[in-house]
C-alpha positions in Angstrom: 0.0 0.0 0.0 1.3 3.6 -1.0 1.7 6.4 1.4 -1.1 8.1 -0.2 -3.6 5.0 0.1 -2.1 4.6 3.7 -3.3 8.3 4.9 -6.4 8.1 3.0 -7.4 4.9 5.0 -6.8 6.9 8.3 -8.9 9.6 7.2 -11.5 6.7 6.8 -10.4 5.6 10.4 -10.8 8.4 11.6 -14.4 9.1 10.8 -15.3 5.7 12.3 -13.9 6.9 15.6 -17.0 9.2 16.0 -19.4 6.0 16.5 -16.8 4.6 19.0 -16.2 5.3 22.3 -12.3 3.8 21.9 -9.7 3.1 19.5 -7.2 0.2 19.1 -3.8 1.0 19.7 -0.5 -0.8 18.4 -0.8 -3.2 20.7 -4.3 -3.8 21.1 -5.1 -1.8 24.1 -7.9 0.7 24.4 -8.1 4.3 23.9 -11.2 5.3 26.2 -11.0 8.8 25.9 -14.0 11.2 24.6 -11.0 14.0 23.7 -9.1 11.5 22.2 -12.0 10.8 19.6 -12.8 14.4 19.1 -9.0 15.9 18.8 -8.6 12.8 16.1 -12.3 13.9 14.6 -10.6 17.7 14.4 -7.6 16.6 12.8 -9.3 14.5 9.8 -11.4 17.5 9.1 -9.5 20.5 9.9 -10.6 23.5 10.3 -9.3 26.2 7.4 -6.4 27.4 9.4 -2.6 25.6 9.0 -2.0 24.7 12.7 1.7 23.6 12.7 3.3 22.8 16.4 6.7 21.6 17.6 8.2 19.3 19.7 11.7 20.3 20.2 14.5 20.2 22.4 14.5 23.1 24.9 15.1 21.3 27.3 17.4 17.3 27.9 20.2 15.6 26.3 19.6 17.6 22.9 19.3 20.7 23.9 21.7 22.1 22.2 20.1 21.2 19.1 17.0 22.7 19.6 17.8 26.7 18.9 18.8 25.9 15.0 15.9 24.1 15.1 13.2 26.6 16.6 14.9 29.1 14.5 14.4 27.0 11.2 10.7 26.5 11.5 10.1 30.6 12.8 12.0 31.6 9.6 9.8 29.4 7.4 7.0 30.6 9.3 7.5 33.9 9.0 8.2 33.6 5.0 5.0 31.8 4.8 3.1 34.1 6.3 5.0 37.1 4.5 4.2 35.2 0.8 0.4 35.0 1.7 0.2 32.1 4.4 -1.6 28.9 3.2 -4.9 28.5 2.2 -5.8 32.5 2.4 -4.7 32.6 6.3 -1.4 33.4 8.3 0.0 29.7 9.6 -0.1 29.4 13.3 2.7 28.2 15.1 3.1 26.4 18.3 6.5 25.6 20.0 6.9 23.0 22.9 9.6 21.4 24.2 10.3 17.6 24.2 12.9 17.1 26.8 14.1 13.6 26.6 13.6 9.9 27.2 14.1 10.6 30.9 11.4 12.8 31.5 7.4 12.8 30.5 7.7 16.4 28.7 7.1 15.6 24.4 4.0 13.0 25.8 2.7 16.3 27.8 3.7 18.9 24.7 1.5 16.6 22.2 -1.4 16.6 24.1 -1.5 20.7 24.5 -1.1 20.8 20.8 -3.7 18.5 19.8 -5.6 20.0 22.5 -4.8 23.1 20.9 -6.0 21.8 16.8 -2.5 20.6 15.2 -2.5 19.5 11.9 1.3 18.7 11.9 3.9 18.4 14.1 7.4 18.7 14.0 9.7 16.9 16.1 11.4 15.3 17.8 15.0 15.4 17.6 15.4 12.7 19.2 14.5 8.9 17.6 14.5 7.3 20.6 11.3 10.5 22.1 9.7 10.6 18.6 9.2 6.2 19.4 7.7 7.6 22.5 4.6 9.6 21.0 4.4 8.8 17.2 1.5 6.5 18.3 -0.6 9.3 20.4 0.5 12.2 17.1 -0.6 9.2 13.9 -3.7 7.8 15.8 -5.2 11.6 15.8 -4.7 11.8 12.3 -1.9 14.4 12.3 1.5 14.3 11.2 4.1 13.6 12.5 7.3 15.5 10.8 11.2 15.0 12.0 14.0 17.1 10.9 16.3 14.9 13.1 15.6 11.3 13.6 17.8 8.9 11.9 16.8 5.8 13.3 16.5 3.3 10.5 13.4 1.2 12.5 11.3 4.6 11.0 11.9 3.3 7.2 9.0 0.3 8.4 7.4 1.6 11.3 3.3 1.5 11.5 2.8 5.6 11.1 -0.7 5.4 9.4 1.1 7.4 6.2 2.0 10.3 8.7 5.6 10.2 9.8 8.3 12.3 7.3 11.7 13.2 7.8 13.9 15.6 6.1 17.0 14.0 7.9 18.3 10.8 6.2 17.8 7.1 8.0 21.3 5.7 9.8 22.0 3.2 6.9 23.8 6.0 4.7 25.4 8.2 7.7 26.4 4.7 9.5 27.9 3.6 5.7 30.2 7.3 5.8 31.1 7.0 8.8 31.9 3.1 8.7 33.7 3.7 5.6 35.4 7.0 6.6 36.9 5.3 9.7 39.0 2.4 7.5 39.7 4.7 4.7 41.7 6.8 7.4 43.9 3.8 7.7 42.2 2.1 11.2 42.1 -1.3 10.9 40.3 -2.5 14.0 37.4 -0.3 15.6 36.1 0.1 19.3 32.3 1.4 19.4 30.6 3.2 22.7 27.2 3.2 21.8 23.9 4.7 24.2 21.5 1.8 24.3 18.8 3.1 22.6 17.6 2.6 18.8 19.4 5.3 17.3 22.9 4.6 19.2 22.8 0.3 18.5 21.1 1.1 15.1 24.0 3.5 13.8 26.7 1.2 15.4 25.4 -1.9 14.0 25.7 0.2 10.3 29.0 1.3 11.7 30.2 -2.2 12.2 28.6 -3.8 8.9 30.1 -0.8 6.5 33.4 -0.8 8.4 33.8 -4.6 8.3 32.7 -4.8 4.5 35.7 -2.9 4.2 38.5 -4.5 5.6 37.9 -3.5 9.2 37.2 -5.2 12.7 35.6 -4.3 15.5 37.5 -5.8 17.8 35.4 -4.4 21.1 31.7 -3.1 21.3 30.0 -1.3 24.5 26.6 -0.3 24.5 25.9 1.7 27.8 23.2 3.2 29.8 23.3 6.6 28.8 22.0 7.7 32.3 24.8 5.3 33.8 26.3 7.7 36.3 29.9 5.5 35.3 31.4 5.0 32.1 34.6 3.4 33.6 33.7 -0.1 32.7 32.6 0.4 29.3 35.6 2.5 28.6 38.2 -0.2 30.1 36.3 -3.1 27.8 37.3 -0.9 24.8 40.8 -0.1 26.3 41.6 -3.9 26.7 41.3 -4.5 22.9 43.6 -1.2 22.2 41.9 -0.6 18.9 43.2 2.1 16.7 40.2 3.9 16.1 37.2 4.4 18.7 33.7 5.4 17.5 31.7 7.3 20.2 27.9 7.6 19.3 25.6 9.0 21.9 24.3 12.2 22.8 25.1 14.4 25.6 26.4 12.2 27.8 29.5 11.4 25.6 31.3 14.2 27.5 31.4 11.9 30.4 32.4 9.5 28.3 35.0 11.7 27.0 36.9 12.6 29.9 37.2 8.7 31.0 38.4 7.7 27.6 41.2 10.4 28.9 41.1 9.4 32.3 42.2 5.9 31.4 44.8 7.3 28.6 42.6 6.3 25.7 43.4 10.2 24.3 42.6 11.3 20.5 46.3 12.1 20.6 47.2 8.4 20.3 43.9 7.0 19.2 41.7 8.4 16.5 38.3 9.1 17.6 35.0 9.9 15.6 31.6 11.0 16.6 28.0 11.3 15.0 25.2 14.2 14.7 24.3 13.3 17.9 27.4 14.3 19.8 28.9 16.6 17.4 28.5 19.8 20.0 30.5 23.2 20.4 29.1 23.4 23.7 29.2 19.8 25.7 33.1 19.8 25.5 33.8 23.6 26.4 35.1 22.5 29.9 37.4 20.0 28.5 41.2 20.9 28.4 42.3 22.8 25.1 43.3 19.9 22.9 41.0 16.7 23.9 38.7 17.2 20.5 41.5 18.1 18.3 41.7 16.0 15.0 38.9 14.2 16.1 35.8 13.8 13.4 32.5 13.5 13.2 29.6 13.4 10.4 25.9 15.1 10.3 23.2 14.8 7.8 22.6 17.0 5.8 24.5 20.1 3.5 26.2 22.9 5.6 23.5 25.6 6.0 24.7 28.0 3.1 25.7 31.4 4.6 22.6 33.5 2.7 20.3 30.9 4.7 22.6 31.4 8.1 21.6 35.5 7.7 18.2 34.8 7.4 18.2 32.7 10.3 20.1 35.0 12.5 17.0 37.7 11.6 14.6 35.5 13.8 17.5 34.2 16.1 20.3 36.4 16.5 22.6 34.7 19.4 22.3 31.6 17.2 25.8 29.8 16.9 24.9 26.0 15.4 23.1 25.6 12.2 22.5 21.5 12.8 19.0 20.4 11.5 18.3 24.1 10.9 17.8 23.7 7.0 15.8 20.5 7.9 13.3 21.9 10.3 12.8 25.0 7.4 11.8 22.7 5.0 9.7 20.8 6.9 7.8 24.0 7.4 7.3 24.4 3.9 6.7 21.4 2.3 3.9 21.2 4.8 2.4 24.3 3.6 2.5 23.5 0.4 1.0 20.2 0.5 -1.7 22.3 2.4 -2.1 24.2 -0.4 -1.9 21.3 -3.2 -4.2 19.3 -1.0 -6.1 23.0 -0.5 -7.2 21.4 3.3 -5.6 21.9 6.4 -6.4 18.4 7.3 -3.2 16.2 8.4 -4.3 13.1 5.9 -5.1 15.2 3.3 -1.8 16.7 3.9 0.1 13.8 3.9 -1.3 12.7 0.7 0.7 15.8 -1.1 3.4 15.8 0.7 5.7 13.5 -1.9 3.8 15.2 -4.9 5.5 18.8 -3.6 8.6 17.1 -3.5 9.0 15.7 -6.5 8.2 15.4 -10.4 6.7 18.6 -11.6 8.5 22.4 -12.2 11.5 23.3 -9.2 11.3 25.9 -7.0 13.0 26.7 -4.2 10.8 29.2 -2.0 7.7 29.0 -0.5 6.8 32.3 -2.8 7.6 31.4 -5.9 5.9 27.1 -5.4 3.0 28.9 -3.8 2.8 31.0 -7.1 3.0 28.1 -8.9 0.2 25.8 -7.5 -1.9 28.8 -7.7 -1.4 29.1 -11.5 -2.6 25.4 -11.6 1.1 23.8 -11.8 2.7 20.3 -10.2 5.6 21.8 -8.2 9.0 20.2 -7.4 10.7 22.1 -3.9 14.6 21.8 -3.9 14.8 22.6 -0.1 17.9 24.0 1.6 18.9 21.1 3.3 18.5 19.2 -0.5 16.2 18.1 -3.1 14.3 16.1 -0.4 12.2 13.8 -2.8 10.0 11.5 -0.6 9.5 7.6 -0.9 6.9 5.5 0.3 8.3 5.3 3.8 8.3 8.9 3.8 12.2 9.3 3.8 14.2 11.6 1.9 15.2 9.4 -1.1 19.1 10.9 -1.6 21.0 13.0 1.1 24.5 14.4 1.7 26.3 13.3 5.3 29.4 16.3 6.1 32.4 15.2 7.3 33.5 17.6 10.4 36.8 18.1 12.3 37.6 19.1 15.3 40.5 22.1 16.4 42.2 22.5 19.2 40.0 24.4 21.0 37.3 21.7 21.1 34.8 23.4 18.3 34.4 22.5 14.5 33.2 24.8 12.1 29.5 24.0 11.6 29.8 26.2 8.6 32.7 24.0 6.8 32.8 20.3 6.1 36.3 18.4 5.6 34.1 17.1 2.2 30.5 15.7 1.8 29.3 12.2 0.7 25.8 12.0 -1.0 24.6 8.9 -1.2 21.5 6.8 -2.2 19.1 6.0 1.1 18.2 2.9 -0.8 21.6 2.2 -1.8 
C-alpha cells in the first residue's frame, strides 16, 4: 500500500472513531477517551487554518540542538506568512519542548497541541522521544514531521502514512562513517554506543560498513546513557587497544570523554570519531584545550549556506549551530504547500501531497515562488535548503548528503565548513 492510500485509510479511520467510544492502539489496548476521539475527529477535518506545532529540544540531552531548530521552523513561518500564508490565512505556530527519554515532557507537549487543533507536528530530535509519542501524534490523524531522527526502525514503522523526515535514516550516515573510519587507515574499531535505537542502530551500520571494508571491531559497549559510570565500558574498549574508537551518543558522551582520557585512551594516540548526535561546540567547552582536536565526526545534511545562516540569525540572533536548521525550514514548507496542493488543512489530506511537492513537476526553491505556482494550476517540485528532499513511500528523503567535520584545538568545529561531503542513495 502507498503512502497516499495509507493516509487516506486513516482519514476513513478516523471518521469511524466518531461512532466509538475507543480506538485500538498498536498493541491492542484501548483508547477510552471522549478528547481522544474528538482531537482525532478535528484533525481528519481540519478547520481552514494551518496549525503547525513543535516538539523540540529546549530542554534534555539535545538541547543544544533545539535553537537551530526553533529558529528553522520561525523563519519558514514567517516567510509563509509574508508570501500569503496557506490557504488564504497566516499559519499558526506552536513551540513546545520535548525534553528527553528521561522525562514525560514531548507526551505532555503533544497533548496541549492537539488539544490546541495541530495538523502537523514537528519533532522530535530525538528517535528514541519521537518512538515515544508517534502512536498518540498518527492515531489523531496528524503528522508527525522529524527534521532529526535517523533511526533506520522509521523506514517500516506502523505511522498510518504520517511520519516524514527531512533527515536521512542511519544506513547511509552509518555507511560514511563506517567507511570514513577504515579509509583513514584504522584497521580494528572500538564502538561506545547509548543503548537506545538510534545509538545500536547507527553502530550496528558502523560495524557492517566498516567490516565490508576490511575493518574489525575488535570491542563493542553499549551503555546506559544515564549510567552515572562509564569506567567499565571504557576499560572493555581499552583492553582491545583498537586504533580507532567510535563514540555515538548524545550528551552524555562528554562523560564518556573525559574517562576515555582518564584511562589514557586520548585522541592524541587514538583516533576518535563522533556522529550528529554528539557533534556539539558546547558539551566539550570544559574539556582541556586539545582533547577534541583531530577528532571527526559526520551530520546529515548540507552545511546551512551562509545566505540561509543570515536569514536565520534575523529570527535568532545569538544563534551559533546551524544542525538540522535547514531540515526543520523545510519541513515547514513542504507542509504548507502540501496544504495548499491538498487546498485542506487536514493532516491526511496533507500527507497525501506531501511527496507530490517534493517531486516530479517544475523546481522551485521558495515558498513564494511554489506557492505561485500551484496557484497558477502547476505540479511543483521544492529543492529545499537542506537538499532536493524527494520523498518515498516510507516517507524518507530518497538521496542525502552526510558532512564530514573536524575538530581544532579548542574543542569546536566549524558547523559552517565540512572536511568534504558524501551524497549517497538512502536505498543504496
Amino acid at each position: 500500500m502507498t503512502r497516499i492510500s495509507r493516509a487516506l485509510a486513516v482519514a476513513t479511520a478516523a471518521s469511524l472513531a466518531l461512532a466509538a467510544c475507543s480506538t485500538p492502539n498498536k498493541s491492542g489496548g484501548p483508547n477510552a477517551t471522549a478528547s481522544a476521539s474528538a482531537q482525532q475527529s478535528a484533525a481528519a477535518k481540519g478547520d481552514g487554518t494551518l496549525t503547525i506545532g513543535d516538539v523540540l529540544p529546549q530542554t534534555g540531552s539535545l538541547a543544544f540542538l533545539g535553537p537551530p531548530e526553533f529558529a528553522g521552523i520561525h523563519l519558514a513561518i514567517k516567510e509563509i506568512n509574508d508570501a500569503g500564508g496557506a490557504l488564504g490565512k497566516p499559519v499558526v505556530s506552536i513551540d513546545t519542548d520535548s525534553g528527553d527519554t528521561t522525562t514525560n515532557i514531548a507526551s505532555q507537549s503533544v497533548d496541549k497541541l492537539l488539544a490546541q487543533k495541530a495538523d502537523a507536528i514537528i519533532g522530535a530530535a530525538s528517535s528514541a522521544v519521537s518512538k515515544s509519542i508517534i502512536d498518540k501524534i498518527t492515531r489523531a490523524g496528524v503528522i508527525q514531521f522529524s527534521p532529526a531522527n535517523t533511526s533506520d526502525e522509521f523506514t517500516t514503522i506502523k505511522d498510518n502514512g504520517l511520519y516524514f523526515r527531512t533527515a536521512p535514516p542511519d544506513k547511509l550516515q552509518g555507511r560514511v562513517l563506517g567507511d570514513l573510519v577504515v579509509s583513514d587507515g584504522n584497521d580494528t574499531i572500538g564502538i561506545l554506543a547509548m543503548q537506545d535505537s538510534y545509538g545500536t542502530g547507527l553502530a550496528d551500520q558502523v560495524t557492517k560498513t566498516a567490516e565490508a571494508n576490511g575493518g574489525q571491531v575488535v570491542a563493542r559497549a553499549d551503555y546506559d546513557p544515564k549510567a552515572a559510570d562509564f569506567s567499565a565500558d571504557v576499560a572493555k574498549i581499552k583492553e582491545k587497544k583498537p586504533k580507532a574508537i567510535v563514540l555515538i551518543g548524545f550528551e552524555e558522551t562528554a562523560k564518556v570523554v573525559q574517562e576515555l582520557v582518564k584511562q589514557g585512551l586520548t585522541a592524541d594516540k587514538f583516533k576518535w570519531y563522533m556522529v550528529d548526535g554528539n557533534m556539539s561546540n558546547t558539551n566539550y567547552a570544559k574539556d582541556p584545550k586539545g582533547t577534541l582536536a583531530g577528532v571527526k565526526g559526520t551530520i546529515p545534511g548540507a552545511a546551512a549556506p551562509t545566505a540561509f545562516q543570515k536569514r536565520l540569525l534575523t529570527v535568532d540572533s545569538k544563534l551559533t549551530n546551524y544542525t538540522y536548521a535547514a531540515e526543520s525550514y523545510d519541513a515547514a514548507i513542504l507542509i504548507a504547500l502540501a496544504a495548499e496542493a491538498a487546498k485542506s488543512d487536514a493532516g491526511v489530506d496533507i500527507a497525501a501531497k506531501l511527496a507530490d511537492v517534493s517531486k516530479g513537476g517544475e523546481k522551485c526553491t521558495s515558498y513564494k515562488a511554489c506557492h505561485e505556482l500551484l496557484k497558477a494550476g502547476k505540479d511543483i517540485d521544492y529543492d529545499g535548503v537542506s537538499g532536493p528532499v524527494e520523498f518515498n513511500d516510507a516517507g524518507d528523503p530518497s538521496v542525502a548528503t552526510i558532512g564530514i567535520y573536524q575538530y581544532g584545538a579548542d574543542n569546536k568545529y566549524d558547523a559552517a565548513k565540512a572536511l568534504e561531503y558524501r551524497k549517497g542513495d538512502i536505498a543504496g
